[in-house]
């Protein structure tokens, strides 16, 4: 059974209107035409749709050499912390947790491809969070977002999807190294590949049937199936949370303060800004919350997002961000921070299932990664394929991410090629100053600080 504090269960178990009135005043429920019961149910819905991250994130970051159990705790705590800040600072029904794509950038690009330590990577996350705060407070974030063309924003999301898809197929043993062709088809008769394929179809079918928590159910299905077949050990379900000390406050900020790290930090900042802004605006619109003009809380929501990044780096996890899965809770009626508070409490409750998290094999999370990858690739539809100066940089951005095994290189190639093509075709005036600045920074990085 999922444990909830008394004040959250009160609306179901008591008629104490003083408690309900307190929550009404705190989260302005009447003003948003909602109720305590509706908000809590919406929070449970959001949690079910995004809780797969407590299994996936430790698996991904363990590839960077981090302690898997400590990352599990850091994931739960960072998600709870970020969502609590969102609940009370912005009063928005948005759940937060370490972001998909951002964790892959951390583990496979910064640590795996570039060779930095995971402590330095945590330091980069911390610095990027501080920069994000400054960008939000000063208003530069708006200038930056306005300057990045829609085609590149879409290409970055789709490219991360391609990158996640490659990682998923490798984790499942479906794609393997091949000396003749670089990569090739793996053994489809292996239990890893077969279970991953089955898990993918389970997730896709359940999501197609609009079953809440489809991704989580798919992960658990493959995990249980692997245990029944005797190819995976069962470590239990409940226990006291493991120690977070192996990752807590292990960030190496001094190691980040070197010229070569500008590539990493710039990539992180751009990904965080695009992801947070796009997700928050999208969820807010679904909830009919204002994002412009007087009374809008978008600035507070973005501030909560950036503070959560800093807090998550101290706990020992990759960048925390708003989750688009929050739209499921909004669809269920969530309109205020009480929805987010419910999500935060459930992430804290998840701390007590660490044995179950440790029992989840890599090929059980691979279907989830692959399915999320497919969802992210839908962004390709928003690219103007008829305009070469828009389509070519976008395609280069998306292709470079999986083929160089680096999200940062993909972003850099896209920004540089966009500026160059606009210049060569006499359309330099179409390029926002922010694009020239970012493209120039990437050129300086490649010219003077090669890896």
Coordinates of C-alpha atoms in Angstrom, one line a residue:
X1 CA 0.0 0.0 0.0
X2 CA 1.2 3.5 -0.8
X3 CA 1.6 5.6 2.4
X4 CA 0.2 9.1 2.6
X5 CA 0.4 11.6 5.4
X6 CA -2.7 12.2 7.4
X7 CA -3.4 15.6 6.0
X8 CA -3.6 14.2 2.5
X9 CA -5.8 11.3 3.5
X10 CA -8.1 13.6 5.5
X11 CA -10.5 14.5 2.7
X12 CA -11.2 10.8 2.2
X13 CA -11.5 9.9 5.9
X14 CA -12.9 12.9 7.7
X15 CA -15.2 15.8 7.4
X16 CA -12.8 18.2 9.2
X17 CA -13.5 21.2 7.1
X18 CA -10.8 23.2 8.8
X19 CA -8.1 21.1 7.1
X20 CA -9.9 21.4 3.8
X21 CA -10.2 25.1 4.3
X22 CA -6.5 25.4 5.0
X23 CA -5.6 23.6 1.8
X24 CA -8.1 25.7 -0.1
X25 CA -6.5 28.9 1.1
X26 CA -2.9 27.7 0.6
X27 CA -3.4 26.5 -3.0
X28 CA -6.4 28.7 -4.0
X29 CA -8.5 25.7 -4.9
X30 CA -11.8 27.6 -5.1
X31 CA -10.2 30.2 -7.4
X32 CA -9.2 27.4 -9.8
X33 CA -12.6 25.6 -9.6
X34 CA -11.1 22.4 -8.1
X35 CA -11.3 20.4 -4.9
X36 CA -8.9 18.6 -2.6
X37 CA -10.1 15.1 -3.7
X38 CA -9.7 16.1 -7.4
X39 CA -6.2 17.4 -6.8
X40 CA -5.0 14.4 -4.9
X41 CA -6.4 12.0 -7.6
X42 CA -4.7 14.1 -10.2
X43 CA -1.4 13.9 -8.3
X44 CA -1.6 10.1 -8.1
X45 CA -2.3 10.0 -11.8
X46 CA 0.8 12.1 -12.6
X47 CA 3.0 10.0 -10.3
X48 CA 1.9 6.8 -12.0
X49 CA 2.8 8.1 -15.4
X50 CA 6.3 9.4 -14.4
X51 CA 7.3 7.0 -11.6
X52 CA 9.3 4.9 -14.1
X53 CA 12.1 7.3 -13.6
X54 CA 12.9 5.8 -10.2
X55 CA 13.9 2.6 -12.1
X56 CA 15.4 4.1 -15.2
X57 CA 17.5 6.9 -13.8
X58 CA 19.7 4.7 -11.5
X59 CA 20.2 2.3 -14.5
X60 CA 21.4 5.1 -16.7
X61 CA 23.6 6.9 -14.2
X62 CA 25.2 3.7 -13.0
X63 CA 26.8 3.6 -16.5
X64 CA 28.8 6.6 -15.4
X65 CA 30.2 4.7 -12.4
X66 CA 27.8 6.0 -9.8
X67 CA 26.4 3.9 -7.0
X68 CA 23.0 2.6 -8.2
X69 CA 21.4 2.5 -4.8
X70 CA 22.5 6.0 -3.9
X71 CA 21.3 7.3 -7.3
X72 CA 17.9 5.7 -6.5
X73 CA 17.6 7.7 -3.3
X74 CA 18.9 10.9 -5.0
X75 CA 16.3 10.4 -7.7
X76 CA 13.4 10.1 -5.3
X77 CA 14.6 13.0 -3.1
X78 CA 15.4 15.3 -6.0
X79 CA 12.0 14.6 -7.6
X80 CA 10.3 15.3 -4.2
X81 CA 12.3 18.4 -3.6
X82 CA 11.8 19.9 -7.1
X83 CA 8.0 19.1 -7.0
X84 CA 7.6 20.6 -3.6
X85 CA 9.2 23.8 -4.8
X86 CA 6.9 23.8 -7.7
X87 CA 3.9 23.2 -5.5
X88 CA 4.6 26.1 -3.1
X89 CA 6.5 28.6 -5.2
X90 CA 4.4 28.4 -8.4
X91 CA 1.3 26.6 -7.2
X92 CA 1.3 24.7 -10.5
X93 CA 0.2 21.0 -11.0
X94 CA 3.6 20.0 -12.4
X95 CA 5.7 17.0 -11.3
X96 CA 9.5 17.2 -11.5
X97 CA 12.3 14.6 -11.6
X98 CA 15.7 14.0 -13.3
X99 CA 15.0 14.4 -17.0
X100 CA 15.2 11.8 -19.7
X101 CA 17.8 12.9 -22.2
X102 CA 19.5 15.0 -19.6
X103 CA 20.5 11.9 -17.7
X104 CA 21.7 10.3 -21.0
X105 CA 23.8 13.4 -21.8
X106 CA 25.3 13.2 -18.3
X107 CA 26.2 9.5 -18.4
X108 CA 26.9 8.7 -22.1
X109 CA 28.3 12.0 -23.4
X110 CA 30.0 13.9 -20.5
X111 CA 31.3 10.8 -18.7
X112 CA 31.3 8.1 -21.3
X113 CA 32.4 10.0 -24.5
X114 CA 34.2 13.0 -23.1
X115 CA 35.9 11.1 -20.3
X116 CA 35.1 13.4 -17.4
X117 CA 34.4 12.0 -14.0
X118 CA 30.8 11.8 -12.7
X119 CA 31.8 14.2 -9.9
X120 CA 32.8 16.7 -12.5
X121 CA 29.5 16.0 -14.4
X122 CA 27.6 16.8 -11.2
X123 CA 29.6 20.0 -10.9
X124 CA 28.6 20.9 -14.4
X125 CA 24.9 20.3 -13.5
X126 CA 25.3 22.6 -10.5
X127 CA 26.9 25.4 -12.6
X128 CA 24.2 25.0 -15.3
X129 CA 21.5 25.3 -12.6
X130 CA 23.1 28.5 -11.3
X131 CA 23.2 29.9 -14.8
X132 CA 19.6 28.9 -15.4
X133 CA 18.6 30.8 -12.2
X134 CA 20.5 33.9 -13.5
X135 CA 18.9 33.6 -16.9
X136 CA 15.5 33.4 -15.4
X137 CA 15.9 36.2 -12.9
X138 CA 17.4 38.6 -15.4
X139 CA 15.1 37.8 -18.3
X140 CA 17.8 36.6 -20.6
X141 CA 16.0 33.2 -20.8
X142 CA 13.2 34.9 -22.7
X143 CA 15.7 36.5 -25.1
X144 CA 17.4 33.2 -25.6
X145 CA 14.3 31.2 -26.2
X146 CA 13.0 33.8 -28.6
X147 CA 16.2 33.6 -30.6
X148 CA 16.3 29.8 -31.1
X149 CA 14.4 28.9 -34.3
X150 CA 11.5 26.4 -33.9
X151 CA 13.2 24.0 -36.3
X152 CA 16.3 23.6 -34.1
X153 CA 14.2 23.3 -30.9
X154 CA 12.3 20.5 -32.5
X155 CA 15.4 18.8 -33.9
X156 CA 17.1 18.8 -30.5
X157 CA 14.1 17.0 -28.9
X158 CA 13.9 14.5 -31.8
X159 CA 17.7 14.0 -31.9
X160 CA 17.7 13.2 -28.2
X161 CA 14.9 10.7 -29.0
X162 CA 17.2 9.0 -31.6
X163 CA 20.0 8.9 -29.1
X164 CA 17.8 7.3 -26.4
X165 CA 16.6 4.8 -28.9
X166 CA 20.1 3.7 -29.7
X167 CA 20.9 3.4 -26.0
X168 CA 17.8 1.3 -25.5
X169 CA 18.6 -1.0 -28.4
X170 CA 22.1 -1.5 -27.1
X171 CA 20.8 -2.2 -23.5
X172 CA 18.5 -4.8 -24.9
X173 CA 21.3 -6.5 -26.9
X174 CA 19.4 -5.8 -30.1
X175 CA 22.2 -3.6 -31.4
X176 CA 25.8 -4.6 -30.9
X177 CA 29.2 -3.6 -32.0
X178 CA 30.4 -4.9 -35.3
X179 CA 34.0 -4.5 -36.6
X180 CA 33.0 -4.5 -40.2
X181 CA 30.0 -2.1 -40.0
X182 CA 30.6 -0.4 -36.6
X183 CA 27.2 -1.5 -35.4
X184 CA 25.0 -4.5 -36.3
X185 CA 22.1 -6.7 -35.2
X186 CA 22.5 -8.7 -32.0
X187 CA 21.2 -12.1 -31.0
X188 CA 17.4 -11.8 -31.2
X189 CA 17.1 -15.3 -29.5
X190 CA 18.7 -14.0 -26.3
X191 CA 16.4 -13.6 -23.3
X192 CA 17.4 -10.0 -23.0
X193 CA 16.3 -9.1 -26.5
X194 CA 13.1 -11.2 -26.4
X195 CA 12.0 -9.8 -23.1
X196 CA 12.8 -6.2 -24.1
X197 CA 10.8 -6.6 -27.4
X198 CA 7.9 -8.1 -25.4
X199 CA 8.1 -5.2 -22.9
X200 CA 8.0 -2.6 -25.7
X201 CA 4.8 -4.1 -27.1
X202 CA 3.2 -4.2 -23.7
X203 CA 4.0 -0.5 -23.1
X204 CA 2.9 0.6 -26.5
X205 CA -0.4 -1.4 -26.3
X206 CA -1.3 -0.2 -22.8
X207 CA -0.5 3.4 -23.7
X208 CA -2.6 3.0 -26.9
X209 CA -5.4 1.8 -24.6
X210 CA -4.8 4.8 -22.4
X211 CA -3.9 2.8 -19.4
X212 CA -2.3 5.0 -16.7
X213 CA 1.2 4.1 -15.8
X214 CA 1.8 2.1 -19.0
X215 CA 5.5 2.6 -18.9
X216 CA 5.8 1.6 -15.3
X217 CA 3.7 -1.5 -15.9
X218 CA 5.9 -2.5 -18.8
X219 CA 9.0 -2.3 -16.7
X220 CA 7.5 -4.3 -13.9
X221 CA 6.1 -6.9 -16.3
X222 CA 9.6 -7.6 -17.8
X223 CA 11.2 -7.7 -14.4
X224 CA 8.7 -10.2 -13.1
X225 CA 8.9 -12.3 -16.3
X226 CA 12.7 -12.4 -16.0
X227 CA 12.3 -13.7 -12.4
X228 CA 9.7 -16.4 -13.4
X229 CA 12.1 -17.6 -16.2
X230 CA 15.0 -17.8 -13.7
X231 CA 17.2 -15.3 -15.5
X232 CA 17.0 -12.6 -12.9
X233 CA 17.1 -12.6 -9.1
X234 CA 14.4 -11.2 -6.8
X235 CA 15.8 -8.9 -4.1
X236 CA 12.5 -8.1 -2.4
X237 CA 10.2 -5.1 -2.4
X238 CA 10.4 -3.1 0.7
X239 CA 13.3 -2.0 3.0
X240 CA 14.7 1.1 4.6
X241 CA 16.2 3.5 2.1
X242 CA 19.8 2.8 1.2
X243 CA 22.6 5.4 2.0
X244 CA 22.8 8.4 -0.2
X245 CA 26.4 9.2 1.0
X246 CA 28.2 7.8 -2.1
X247 CA 26.7 10.6 -4.2
X248 CA 25.6 13.3 -1.7
X249 CA 27.7 16.5 -2.1
X250 CA 30.2 14.7 -4.3
X251 CA 30.0 17.3 -7.0
X252 CA 33.4 18.6 -8.2
X253 CA 32.8 22.3 -9.0
X254 CA 36.5 23.2 -9.2
X255 CA 37.0 20.5 -11.9
X256 CA 34.3 22.3 -14.0
X257 CA 36.1 25.6 -14.0
X258 CA 38.2 24.9 -17.0
X259 CA 37.9 26.2 -20.6
X260 CA 37.0 22.8 -22.1
X261 CA 33.9 22.5 -20.0
X262 CA 32.2 25.4 -21.8
X263 CA 30.9 22.8 -24.3
X264 CA 29.3 20.7 -21.6
X265 CA 27.8 23.6 -19.6
X266 CA 26.4 25.3 -22.7
X267 CA 24.8 22.1 -23.9
X268 CA 23.2 21.5 -20.4
X269 CA 21.9 25.1 -20.2
X270 CA 20.3 24.9 -23.6
X271 CA 18.7 21.5 -23.0
X272 CA 17.4 22.6 -19.6
X273 CA 16.0 25.9 -20.9
X274 CA 14.3 24.3 -23.9
X275 CA 12.9 21.4 -22.0
X276 CA 11.6 23.3 -19.0
X277 CA 10.1 26.2 -20.9
X278 CA 8.4 24.0 -23.5
X279 CA 7.0 21.5 -20.9
X280 CA 5.8 24.2 -18.5
X281 CA 4.1 26.2 -21.2
X282 CA 2.4 23.1 -22.6
X283 CA 1.1 21.8 -19.3
X284 CA 0.0 25.3 -18.2
X285 CA -2.0 25.8 -21.4
X286 CA -3.7 22.4 -20.8
X287 CA -4.6 23.5 -17.3
X288 CA -5.8 26.9 -18.6
X289 CA -3.2 28.7 -16.4
X290 CA -1.9 32.0 -17.7
X291 CA 1.7 32.1 -19.1
X292 CA 1.6 35.7 -20.2
X293 CA 0.4 39.0 -18.8
X294 CA -0.5 39.8 -15.2
X295 CA -1.0 36.9 -12.8
X296 CA 1.1 34.4 -14.8
X297 CA 3.4 32.3 -12.7
X298 CA 5.7 31.0 -15.5
X299 CA 8.6 32.9 -14.0
X300 CA 8.1 31.3 -10.6
X301 CA 7.8 27.8 -12.2
X302 CA 11.0 28.3 -14.2
X303 CA 12.7 29.5 -11.0
X304 CA 11.5 26.4 -9.2
X305 CA 12.9 24.3 -12.1
X306 CA 16.3 25.9 -11.9
X307 CA 16.6 25.7 -8.1
X308 CA 15.7 22.0 -8.4
X309 CA 18.6 21.5 -10.7
X310 CA 21.0 22.9 -8.2
X311 CA 19.5 20.8 -5.4
X312 CA 19.6 17.7 -7.4
X313 CA 23.3 18.1 -8.2
X314 CA 24.0 18.3 -4.5
X315 CA 22.0 15.1 -3.8
X316 CA 23.8 13.3 -6.6
X317 CA 21.7 13.1 -9.8
X318 CA 21.5 14.7 -13.3
X319 CA 19.4 17.7 -14.1
X320 CA 15.9 17.8 -12.6
X321 CA 13.2 19.2 -14.9
X322 CA 9.4 19.5 -15.3
X323 CA 7.8 16.4 -16.7
X324 CA 5.4 16.5 -19.6
X325 CA 3.6 13.5 -18.0
X326 CA 2.1 16.1 -15.7
X327 CA -0.4 16.6 -18.5
X328 CA -2.0 13.3 -17.4
X329 CA -2.7 14.8 -14.0
X330 CA -4.1 18.0 -15.6
X331 CA -6.3 15.8 -17.7
X332 CA -7.6 14.3 -14.5
X333 CA -8.5 17.7 -13.1
X334 CA -5.3 18.9 -11.5
X335 CA -5.0 22.7 -11.4
X336 CA -2.9 23.7 -8.4
X337 CA 0.2 22.9 -6.4
X338 CA -1.8 20.4 -4.3
X339 CA -1.4 18.0 -7.3
X340 CA 2.3 18.6 -7.2
X341 CA 2.4 18.1 -3.4
X342 CA 0.8 14.7 -3.8
X343 CA 3.4 13.7 -6.4
X344 CA 6.2 14.8 -4.0
X345 CA 4.8 12.7 -1.1
X346 CA 4.5 9.7 -3.4
X347 CA 8.2 10.1 -4.5
X348 CA 9.1 10.1 -0.8
X349 CA 7.1 6.9 -0.3
X350 CA 9.0 5.3 -3.2
X351 CA 12.2 5.5 -1.1
X352 CA 11.1 2.3 0.6
X353 CA 11.1 0.2 -2.5
X354 CA 14.8 0.2 -3.2
X355 CA 15.1 -3.7 -3.3
X356 CA 12.5 -3.7 -6.1
X357 CA 14.5 -1.0 -8.0
X358 CA 17.7 -3.0 -7.6
X359 CA 15.9 -6.1 -9.1
X360 CA 15.1 -4.3 -12.3
X361 CA 17.6 -5.4 -15.1
X362 CA 18.8 -3.1 -17.9
X363 CA 16.7 -4.9 -20.5
X364 CA 13.6 -4.1 -18.5
X365 CA 14.2 -0.4 -18.7
X366 CA 15.2 -0.6 -22.3
X367 CA 11.6 -0.8 -23.6
X368 CA 10.7 2.3 -21.6
X369 CA 13.6 4.2 -23.1
X370 CA 12.7 3.0 -26.6
X371 CA 9.1 4.0 -26.2
X372 CA 10.0 7.5 -24.8
X373 CA 12.4 7.8 -27.7
X374 CA 9.6 7.3 -30.2
X375 CA 7.4 9.9 -28.4
X376 CA 10.3 12.4 -28.6
X377 CA 10.8 11.9 -32.3
X378 CA 7.3 13.2 -33.0
X379 CA 9.0 16.6 -32.9
X380 CA 10.2 16.0 -36.5
X381 CA 6.8 17.1 -37.7
X382 CA 7.4 20.7 -36.7
X383 CA 10.5 21.1 -38.9
X384 CA 10.0 23.1 -42.2
X385 CA 11.4 20.5 -44.6
X386 CA 10.8 22.7 -47.6
X387 CA 13.4 25.3 -46.5
X388 CA 16.9 24.0 -46.9
X389 CA 18.3 26.6 -44.4
X390 CA 15.9 25.2 -41.7
X391 CA 15.8 21.6 -42.7
X392 CA 19.5 20.9 -43.1
X393 CA 20.7 22.2 -39.7
X394 CA 17.8 20.4 -38.1
X395 CA 18.6 17.1 -39.8
X396 CA 22.3 17.5 -38.9
X397 CA 21.4 18.2 -35.3
X398 CA 19.3 15.0 -35.0
X399 CA 21.7 12.8 -36.9
X400 CA 24.8 13.9 -35.1
X401 CA 23.5 13.0 -31.6
X402 CA 23.4 9.2 -32.0
X403 CA 26.1 9.0 -34.6
X404 CA 28.7 10.9 -32.5
X405 CA 27.2 9.5 -29.3
X406 CA 27.0 13.0 -28.0
X407 CA 24.0 15.3 -27.5
X408 CA 26.4 18.3 -27.2
X409 CA 27.9 17.7 -30.6
X410 CA 24.5 17.5 -32.2
X411 CA 23.4 20.8 -30.7
X412 CA 26.7 22.4 -31.7
X413 CA 26.6 21.2 -35.3
X414 CA 23.0 22.4 -35.7
X415 CA 23.7 25.9 -34.3
X416 CA 26.8 26.4 -36.3
X417 CA 25.3 25.1 -39.6
X418 CA 22.2 27.2 -39.1
X419 CA 24.2 30.4 -38.8
X420 CA 26.5 29.6 -41.7
X421 CA 23.7 28.6 -44.1
X422 CA 21.7 31.7 -43.4
X423 CA 24.8 33.8 -44.0
X424 CA 25.7 32.1 -47.2
X425 CA 22.2 32.4 -48.7
X426 CA 21.9 36.1 -47.9
X427 CA 19.4 35.6 -45.1
X428 CA 21.7 36.6 -42.2
X429 CA 19.0 39.1 -40.9
X430 CA 16.8 36.1 -40.1
X431 CA 19.3 35.0 -37.5
X432 CA 18.6 36.2 -34.0
X433 CA 21.5 37.7 -32.1
X434 CA 21.3 34.8 -29.6
X435 CA 22.0 32.4 -32.3
X436 CA 25.1 34.2 -33.4
X437 CA 26.3 34.3 -29.8
X438 CA 25.7 30.6 -29.2
X439 CA 27.1 29.5 -32.6
X440 CA 30.3 31.6 -32.0
X441 CA 30.8 30.0 -28.6
X442 CA 30.6 26.6 -30.1
X443 CA 33.1 27.6 -32.9
X444 CA 35.5 28.9 -30.3
X445 CA 35.2 25.6 -28.3
X446 CA 36.1 23.5 -31.4
X447 CA 38.8 25.8 -32.6
X448 CA 40.7 26.3 -29.3
X449 CA 39.5 23.6 -26.9
X450 CA 39.2 20.4 -28.8
X451 CA 38.6 17.2 -26.9

